[in-house]
Amino acid sequence: MKTKVYIDGGSALCAAGAGIAPLWSAMAAGARNLSALPCPAFDSWPWPEVFLVDEPGAAELKVDRKLLRTMEKQAKLTLLGAAAALAACPPAVDADPSRIGLYLGLPTVDEAVPPWPLLEAMHEAGSTHFDSEMLHREVPAFFGLSTLNSNACAHIAGTFGMAGSMGACSPFADAGLAALIEGALSVCNGENSEALVGGCSAKINPLLMLQYEHLGWLAEAGRIPGEGVAFLTVGAASRSETAVRLAGYARGFIASEVQAAAVIAPVVETALAMAGITAHELDWVLPGACSDAEMALLARLAEGTPLVRACSAEVCGALGPAAPVLGVLLAAHAIRSGARLRYTAPGQPQREEAARVRHVLVTARGPEGQYAAVVVSKEKCDE
């Protein structure tokens, strides 16, 4: 990147606990804090237990109870995560609010928005008839944060006095990295001096189950739903003793599974080239779904150099847009602590080992073909 962008602070909340340390410990121990499904499920639903977090109350959020009546659980989690991240890494006392940005990776909105092909077909047919039966039949089930993504940004910005450039990315895991990339670019381009970047999972409820069924995720044993939120700060200067920066990024689109290798390889290579390294120099990999197929593709890029990976979803579930932001926080923790975790098999503890971690690859993939990769690097790799 033409301008260095540093990663500081951060907050995390998932079933493993609040903060990165409890998550790291849970991954090392293979501990899974599962809870009973909080709502009725259809017969083919495969997971009677999921990864839940408690819903924050007015005392934790420090907001009027009247406001809570119109806030969904995800909105409360996002507000809580933002507050914790700002407490861990507050803006400078003399910071200009108009130069402090906010970028969020959020689930889809909770309204039945007709997809573009349906709107085109209706336009060609000269129809403007939107009855509930047609919408339920033609619109995929999805669920989101608050009522509109823009409202989520506006609420957090208003609460914490942020008036810089902002953006909301939706709707799946790749949205977390998209928010990070857009936030970093806002710093690179001089729009913001720093930006708060966050990702939030969807609330576990019957609509999320319908989304899982629609996307064919019920057959994926490792995709147990989870709730959580993760935030970090990006800026033009580091506030940490060990500086960690976003060194490279790239995005692509996988039109079909047969094209996966042809897309993933150049996307990752672009991110690595921007960071000024090759796949041989990666010290740790945090792939979006921890899939063997993706790791096989990445291993080919490394040309025989063993790649060490870890998987947070093993102990906190599939967190959607929060997952890759959590991955970046884990990457920063590994770089600063001089340790990493090694994934071996599903359900097994991930072995903690001392390591000189300088470069970490974090990836995310959406179900409609979205793919993104970022490289998180130590500022002075010779130390």
Short mmCIF file of C-alpha atoms in Angstrom, two decimals:
data_model
loop_
_atom_site.label_atom_id
_atom_site.label_comp_id
_atom_site.label_asym_id
_atom_site.label_seq_id
_atom_site.Cartn_x
_atom_site.Cartn_y
_atom_site.Cartn_z
CA MET A 1 0.00 0.00 0.00
CA LYS A 2 1.34 3.45 -0.90
CA THR A 3 0.63 4.77 2.61
CA LYS A 4 1.24 2.60 5.66
CA VAL A 5 -1.92 1.77 7.60
CA TYR A 6 -1.54 0.46 11.13
CA ILE A 7 -3.84 -1.80 13.16
CA ASP A 8 -4.34 -0.96 16.81
CA GLY A 9 -6.63 -1.64 19.75
CA GLY A 10 -9.53 -3.91 19.17
CA SER A 11 -12.41 -5.61 20.91
CA ALA A 12 -14.00 -9.01 20.50
CA LEU A 13 -17.00 -10.80 21.92
CA CYS A 14 -17.99 -14.37 21.10
CA ALA A 15 -19.05 -17.56 22.88
CA ALA A 16 -15.46 -18.03 24.10
CA GLY A 17 -15.61 -14.74 26.04
CA ALA A 18 -14.78 -11.06 25.73
CA GLY A 19 -11.41 -10.24 24.21
CA ILE A 20 -8.82 -12.10 22.17
CA ALA A 21 -7.14 -13.84 25.13
CA PRO A 22 -10.18 -16.02 26.04
CA LEU A 23 -10.65 -16.94 22.37
CA TRP A 24 -6.98 -17.88 22.00
CA SER A 25 -7.16 -20.02 25.15
CA ALA A 26 -10.35 -21.73 23.97
CA MET A 27 -8.75 -22.55 20.61
CA ALA A 28 -5.67 -23.96 22.35
CA ALA A 29 -7.79 -26.08 24.68
CA GLY A 30 -10.42 -27.07 22.13
CA ALA A 31 -13.08 -25.73 24.51
CA ARG A 32 -16.54 -25.21 23.02
CA ASN A 33 -19.06 -23.15 24.96
CA LEU A 34 -22.24 -24.33 23.23
CA SER A 35 -25.77 -23.32 24.23
CA ALA A 36 -29.18 -24.75 23.47
CA LEU A 37 -30.80 -23.41 20.31
CA PRO A 38 -32.74 -20.28 21.38
CA CYS A 39 -35.69 -20.81 19.04
CA PRO A 40 -37.72 -23.61 17.40
CA ALA A 41 -36.13 -25.30 14.38
CA PHE A 42 -37.37 -27.38 11.46
CA ASP A 43 -36.79 -31.14 11.45
CA SER A 44 -33.75 -31.13 9.18
CA TRP A 45 -31.86 -28.53 11.25
CA PRO A 46 -28.64 -30.36 12.26
CA TRP A 47 -27.43 -28.36 15.29
CA PRO A 48 -29.41 -28.53 18.58
CA GLU A 49 -26.64 -26.42 20.15
CA VAL A 50 -25.06 -23.22 18.83
CA PHE A 51 -22.58 -20.57 19.94
CA LEU A 52 -24.50 -17.77 21.67
CA VAL A 53 -23.57 -14.58 23.51
CA ASP A 54 -25.69 -12.74 26.05
CA GLU A 55 -27.73 -9.82 24.81
CA PRO A 56 -26.34 -6.55 26.23
CA GLY A 57 -28.65 -4.48 28.44
CA ALA A 58 -29.07 -0.78 29.04
CA ALA A 59 -26.50 -0.73 31.85
CA GLU A 60 -23.77 -2.21 29.63
CA LEU A 61 -24.63 -0.06 26.64
CA LYS A 62 -25.16 3.11 28.68
CA VAL A 63 -28.17 4.11 26.59
CA ASP A 64 -31.76 4.96 27.46
CA ARG A 65 -34.04 1.94 27.82
CA LYS A 66 -36.46 3.54 25.37
CA LEU A 67 -33.81 3.25 22.65
CA LEU A 68 -33.39 -0.47 23.33
CA ARG A 69 -36.98 -1.12 22.29
CA THR A 70 -36.05 -0.48 18.66
CA MET A 71 -32.62 -2.19 18.71
CA GLU A 72 -32.08 -5.77 17.59
CA LYS A 73 -29.54 -7.95 19.39
CA GLN A 74 -26.98 -7.43 16.61
CA ALA A 75 -27.30 -3.65 16.90
CA LYS A 76 -26.67 -3.88 20.64
CA LEU A 77 -23.63 -6.12 20.11
CA THR A 78 -22.24 -3.72 17.52
CA LEU A 79 -22.67 -0.74 19.82
CA LEU A 80 -21.01 -2.68 22.67
CA GLY A 81 -18.12 -3.73 20.44
CA ALA A 82 -17.57 -0.20 19.18
CA ALA A 83 -17.56 1.19 22.72
CA ALA A 84 -15.02 -1.43 23.88
CA ALA A 85 -12.73 -0.78 20.91
CA LEU A 86 -12.81 2.98 21.44
CA ALA A 87 -12.06 2.47 25.14
CA ALA A 88 -9.05 0.30 24.24
CA CYS A 89 -7.79 2.75 21.62
CA PRO A 90 -9.45 6.15 22.03
CA PRO A 91 -8.93 8.90 19.43
CA ALA A 92 -6.36 11.54 20.29
CA VAL A 93 -7.66 14.36 22.50
CA ASP A 94 -7.14 16.89 19.70
CA ALA A 95 -8.48 14.59 16.94
CA ASP A 96 -10.84 16.20 14.46
CA PRO A 97 -14.18 14.28 14.54
CA SER A 98 -14.57 14.93 10.81
CA ARG A 99 -11.44 12.84 10.22
CA ILE A 100 -12.51 9.81 12.27
CA GLY A 101 -14.30 7.26 10.09
CA LEU A 102 -16.43 4.19 10.64
CA TYR A 103 -16.63 1.07 8.45
CA LEU A 104 -18.84 -1.88 9.32
CA GLY A 105 -19.29 -5.37 7.93
CA LEU A 106 -22.91 -6.28 8.61
CA PRO A 107 -25.41 -9.02 7.83
CA THR A 108 -28.08 -8.25 5.25
CA VAL A 109 -30.96 -5.96 6.12
CA ASP A 110 -34.02 -7.60 7.65
CA GLU A 111 -36.45 -6.48 4.95
CA ALA A 112 -37.74 -8.58 2.06
CA VAL A 113 -35.84 -6.77 -0.69
CA PRO A 114 -36.55 -8.31 -4.13
CA PRO A 115 -33.37 -9.42 -5.90
CA TRP A 116 -32.36 -7.55 -9.08
CA PRO A 117 -33.31 -10.37 -11.55
CA LEU A 118 -36.83 -10.37 -10.12
CA LEU A 119 -37.14 -6.60 -10.51
CA GLU A 120 -35.92 -6.83 -14.12
CA ALA A 121 -38.40 -9.60 -14.91
CA MET A 122 -41.25 -7.62 -13.39
CA HIS A 123 -40.23 -4.52 -15.32
CA GLU A 124 -40.18 -6.41 -18.61
CA ALA A 125 -43.59 -7.87 -17.82
CA GLY A 126 -44.90 -4.42 -16.94
CA SER A 127 -45.89 -5.61 -13.47
CA THR A 128 -45.82 -3.58 -10.26
CA HIS A 129 -47.75 -6.11 -8.20
CA PHE A 130 -45.90 -6.97 -4.99
CA ASP A 131 -48.11 -9.19 -2.86
CA SER A 132 -46.86 -11.06 0.20
CA GLU A 133 -47.24 -14.49 -1.42
CA MET A 134 -45.03 -13.49 -4.35
CA LEU A 135 -42.38 -11.96 -2.08
CA HIS A 136 -42.23 -15.02 0.18
CA ARG A 137 -41.91 -17.23 -2.89
CA GLU A 138 -39.32 -15.24 -4.83
CA VAL A 139 -37.20 -13.43 -2.23
CA PRO A 140 -34.47 -15.43 -0.42
CA ALA A 141 -34.71 -15.46 3.35
CA PHE A 142 -32.17 -13.34 5.11
CA PHE A 143 -31.77 -11.42 8.32
CA GLY A 144 -29.84 -8.35 9.34
CA LEU A 145 -28.80 -5.70 11.77
CA SER A 146 -31.35 -3.05 12.73
CA THR A 147 -33.47 -2.02 9.75
CA LEU A 148 -30.86 -0.54 7.41
CA ASN A 149 -27.08 -0.75 7.42
CA SER A 150 -26.85 3.03 7.18
CA ASN A 151 -28.79 3.31 10.44
CA ALA A 152 -26.22 1.15 12.22
CA CYS A 153 -23.38 3.40 11.09
CA ALA A 154 -25.31 6.55 11.92
CA HIS A 155 -26.22 5.33 15.40
CA ILE A 156 -22.64 4.44 16.38
CA ALA A 157 -21.25 7.59 14.79
CA GLY A 158 -23.78 9.74 16.63
CA THR A 159 -23.13 8.02 19.95
CA PHE A 160 -19.36 8.48 19.78
CA GLY A 161 -19.12 11.76 17.86
CA MET A 162 -17.58 10.38 14.66
CA ALA A 163 -18.09 12.49 11.52
CA GLY A 164 -15.52 11.18 9.04
CA SER A 165 -16.05 9.06 5.94
CA MET A 166 -18.16 5.99 6.63
CA GLY A 167 -19.40 2.85 4.94
CA ALA A 168 -21.33 -0.35 5.53
CA CYS A 169 -20.55 -3.57 3.65
CA SER A 170 -22.90 -6.56 3.43
CA PRO A 171 -23.83 -9.28 3.78
CA PHE A 172 -21.55 -12.28 4.42
CA ALA A 173 -18.11 -13.06 5.84
CA ASP A 174 -16.30 -11.20 3.05
CA ALA A 175 -18.04 -8.00 4.22
CA GLY A 176 -15.74 -7.91 7.26
CA LEU A 177 -12.63 -7.73 5.09
CA ALA A 178 -14.36 -5.33 2.69
CA ALA A 179 -14.97 -2.97 5.62
CA LEU A 180 -11.32 -3.28 6.69
CA ILE A 181 -10.07 -2.58 3.16
CA GLU A 182 -12.37 0.40 2.69
CA GLY A 183 -11.41 1.78 6.10
CA ALA A 184 -7.71 1.41 5.28
CA LEU A 185 -8.17 3.08 1.90
CA SER A 186 -9.93 6.01 3.56
CA VAL A 187 -6.75 6.53 5.59
CA CYS A 188 -4.50 6.02 2.56
CA ASN A 189 -6.47 8.54 0.51
CA GLY A 190 -6.48 11.14 3.26
CA GLU A 191 -10.21 11.04 3.92
CA ASN A 192 -9.69 9.95 7.53
CA SER A 193 -6.79 10.14 9.94
CA GLU A 194 -8.11 6.95 11.54
CA ALA A 195 -11.15 4.73 11.25
CA LEU A 196 -13.01 2.28 13.43
CA VAL A 197 -13.60 -1.01 11.61
CA GLY A 198 -16.00 -3.68 12.82
CA GLY A 199 -17.93 -6.77 11.87
CA CYS A 200 -21.03 -8.30 13.44
CA SER A 201 -22.71 -11.69 13.09
CA ALA A 202 -26.40 -12.20 12.46
CA LYS A 203 -28.65 -13.02 15.38
CA ILE A 204 -29.51 -16.72 15.58
CA ASN A 205 -33.23 -16.95 14.88
CA PRO A 206 -35.61 -18.83 12.53
CA LEU A 207 -34.87 -16.50 9.60
CA LEU A 208 -31.16 -17.28 9.84
CA MET A 209 -32.05 -20.99 9.71
CA LEU A 210 -33.98 -20.40 6.50
CA GLN A 211 -30.96 -18.61 5.08
CA TYR A 212 -28.76 -21.60 5.94
CA GLU A 213 -31.20 -23.90 4.16
CA HIS A 214 -31.41 -21.61 1.13
CA LEU A 215 -27.62 -21.43 0.80
CA GLY A 216 -27.10 -25.17 1.28
CA TRP A 217 -25.11 -24.78 4.48
CA LEU A 218 -26.97 -27.44 6.47
CA ALA A 219 -24.64 -30.11 5.09
CA GLU A 220 -21.47 -28.29 6.24
CA ALA A 221 -20.62 -29.78 9.63
CA GLY A 222 -18.18 -26.99 10.49
CA ARG A 223 -20.63 -24.16 9.95
CA ILE A 224 -22.35 -24.16 13.35
CA PRO A 225 -23.94 -20.71 13.71
CA GLY A 226 -22.39 -18.35 16.20
CA GLU A 227 -22.98 -14.85 17.50
CA GLY A 228 -20.23 -12.32 17.97
CA VAL A 229 -18.71 -8.98 17.14
CA ALA A 230 -15.17 -7.72 16.52
CA PHE A 231 -13.69 -4.23 16.12
CA LEU A 232 -10.28 -2.67 15.54
CA THR A 233 -8.81 0.72 14.67
CA VAL A 234 -6.79 1.56 11.56
CA GLY A 235 -4.71 4.71 11.31
CA ALA A 236 -1.74 6.44 9.71
CA ALA A 237 0.38 6.03 12.86
CA SER A 238 0.83 3.14 15.27
CA ARG A 239 0.10 3.47 18.98
CA SER A 240 1.48 0.05 19.94
CA GLU A 241 4.98 -0.90 21.02
CA THR A 242 5.00 -3.56 18.31
CA ALA A 243 3.58 -1.94 15.19
CA VAL A 244 1.31 -4.11 13.05
CA ARG A 245 0.03 -2.94 9.70
CA LEU A 246 -2.25 -3.93 6.87
CA ALA A 247 0.41 -4.66 4.28
CA GLY A 248 -1.63 -5.94 1.36
CA TYR A 249 -5.12 -6.76 0.16
CA ALA A 250 -7.03 -8.01 -2.88
CA ARG A 251 -10.58 -8.93 -3.82
CA GLY A 252 -12.11 -11.17 -6.47
CA PHE A 253 -15.23 -13.03 -7.51
CA ILE A 254 -15.64 -16.78 -7.98
CA ALA A 255 -18.40 -17.29 -10.54
CA SER A 256 -18.45 -21.08 -10.10
CA GLU A 257 -16.63 -23.67 -8.03
CA VAL A 258 -14.65 -24.88 -11.03
CA GLN A 259 -13.15 -21.39 -11.26
CA ALA A 260 -12.14 -21.27 -7.59
CA ALA A 261 -8.47 -22.06 -8.15
CA ALA A 262 -8.26 -19.62 -11.06
CA VAL A 263 -9.61 -16.80 -8.87
CA ILE A 264 -8.16 -17.52 -5.42
CA ALA A 265 -4.56 -17.86 -6.64
CA PRO A 266 -4.28 -14.44 -8.33
CA VAL A 267 -6.20 -12.71 -5.52
CA VAL A 268 -3.82 -14.06 -2.89
CA GLU A 269 -0.79 -13.39 -5.08
CA THR A 270 -1.91 -9.78 -5.55
CA ALA A 271 -2.25 -9.30 -1.79
CA LEU A 272 1.16 -10.88 -1.20
CA ALA A 273 2.80 -8.77 -3.91
CA MET A 274 1.36 -5.59 -2.38
CA ALA A 275 2.87 -6.67 0.94
CA GLY A 276 6.21 -7.30 -0.80
CA ILE A 277 6.40 -10.99 0.11
CA THR A 278 5.75 -14.42 -1.39
CA ALA A 279 3.69 -17.31 -0.07
CA HIS A 280 6.92 -18.90 1.23
CA GLU A 281 7.21 -16.08 3.78
CA LEU A 282 3.77 -16.54 5.34
CA ASP A 283 4.11 -17.52 8.98
CA TRP A 284 0.41 -18.16 9.64
CA VAL A 285 -2.81 -18.50 7.68
CA LEU A 286 -6.35 -17.84 8.93
CA PRO A 287 -8.61 -18.99 6.08
CA GLY A 288 -12.25 -17.98 6.14
CA ALA A 289 -13.78 -21.43 6.45
CA CYS A 290 -10.60 -23.33 7.35
CA SER A 291 -11.43 -25.56 4.39
CA ASP A 292 -9.00 -28.20 3.16
CA ALA A 293 -9.76 -27.19 -0.44
CA GLU A 294 -8.68 -23.58 0.09
CA MET A 295 -5.59 -24.65 2.02
CA ALA A 296 -4.63 -26.98 -0.84
CA LEU A 297 -4.78 -24.04 -3.25
CA LEU A 298 -2.70 -21.89 -0.92
CA ALA A 299 -0.18 -24.72 -0.44
CA ARG A 300 0.37 -24.82 -4.19
CA LEU A 301 1.29 -21.14 -4.10
CA ALA A 302 3.82 -21.89 -1.34
CA GLU A 303 5.37 -24.61 -3.54
CA GLY A 304 6.16 -27.06 -0.79
CA THR A 305 6.66 -24.67 2.11
CA PRO A 306 4.34 -25.93 4.91
CA LEU A 307 1.63 -23.45 5.83
CA VAL A 308 0.36 -23.33 9.40
CA ARG A 309 -3.32 -22.51 9.79
CA ALA A 310 -5.78 -21.97 12.61
CA CYS A 311 -9.57 -21.89 12.79
CA SER A 312 -11.51 -19.75 15.27
CA ALA A 313 -14.88 -21.10 14.07
CA GLU A 314 -14.08 -24.34 15.91
CA VAL A 315 -14.77 -22.63 19.25
CA CYS A 316 -17.03 -19.68 18.39
CA GLY A 317 -18.99 -20.77 15.33
CA ALA A 318 -19.58 -19.16 11.96
CA LEU A 319 -19.68 -15.43 12.72
CA GLY A 320 -20.31 -14.01 9.26
CA PRO A 321 -18.85 -10.50 8.84
CA ALA A 322 -17.30 -10.63 12.33
CA ALA A 323 -15.14 -13.66 11.51
CA PRO A 324 -12.41 -12.06 9.35
CA VAL A 325 -12.15 -9.02 11.63
CA LEU A 326 -11.63 -11.49 14.47
CA GLY A 327 -9.01 -13.16 12.28
CA VAL A 328 -7.12 -9.89 11.90
CA LEU A 329 -7.17 -9.41 15.68
CA LEU A 330 -5.79 -12.94 16.11
CA ALA A 331 -3.09 -12.14 13.55
CA ALA A 332 -2.06 -8.99 15.43
CA HIS A 333 -2.03 -10.92 18.71
CA ALA A 334 0.20 -13.62 17.22
CA ILE A 335 2.66 -11.06 15.83
CA ARG A 336 2.90 -9.23 19.16
CA SER A 337 3.05 -12.33 21.36
CA GLY A 338 5.43 -14.42 19.27
CA ALA A 339 3.12 -17.43 19.22
CA ARG A 340 0.65 -19.12 16.90
CA LEU A 341 -1.90 -21.93 16.95
CA ARG A 342 -1.78 -24.97 14.70
CA TYR A 343 -5.03 -26.58 13.49
CA THR A 344 -4.79 -30.36 13.09
CA ALA A 345 -8.30 -31.84 12.87
CA PRO A 346 -11.93 -30.86 13.51
CA GLY A 347 -12.84 -30.79 17.19
CA GLN A 348 -9.24 -31.09 18.37
CA PRO A 349 -7.24 -28.55 20.40
CA GLN A 350 -5.14 -26.27 18.22
CA ARG A 351 -1.55 -26.62 19.35
CA GLU A 352 0.05 -23.43 20.64
CA GLU A 353 3.68 -23.00 19.63
CA ALA A 354 6.29 -20.27 19.92
CA ALA A 355 7.01 -18.75 16.54
CA ARG A 356 8.46 -15.67 14.91
CA VAL A 357 5.25 -14.46 13.29
CA ARG A 358 5.86 -11.64 10.80
CA HIS A 359 3.26 -12.10 8.06
CA VAL A 360 -0.26 -13.52 8.38
CA LEU A 361 -2.76 -14.15 5.60
CA VAL A 362 -6.46 -13.72 6.45
CA THR A 363 -9.10 -14.69 3.87
CA ALA A 364 -12.88 -14.63 3.65
CA ARG A 365 -15.37 -16.02 1.18
CA GLY A 366 -19.04 -15.28 0.61
CA PRO A 367 -21.60 -17.81 -0.66
CA GLU A 368 -22.32 -15.85 -3.84
CA GLY A 369 -18.69 -15.91 -5.02
CA GLN A 370 -17.13 -13.05 -3.07
CA TYR A 371 -13.51 -13.63 -2.05
CA ALA A 372 -11.06 -11.34 -0.25
CA ALA A 373 -7.59 -11.66 1.23
CA VAL A 374 -5.45 -9.39 3.40
CA VAL A 375 -1.89 -9.64 4.65
CA VAL A 376 -1.18 -8.44 8.19
CA SER A 377 2.50 -7.78 8.83
CA LYS A 378 4.88 -6.76 11.58
CA GLU A 379 6.36 -3.33 10.87
CA LYS A 380 9.98 -4.32 11.53
CA CYS A 381 10.31 -7.91 10.39
CA ASP A 382 14.02 -8.10 11.20
CA GLU A 383 13.33 -7.91 14.96
#
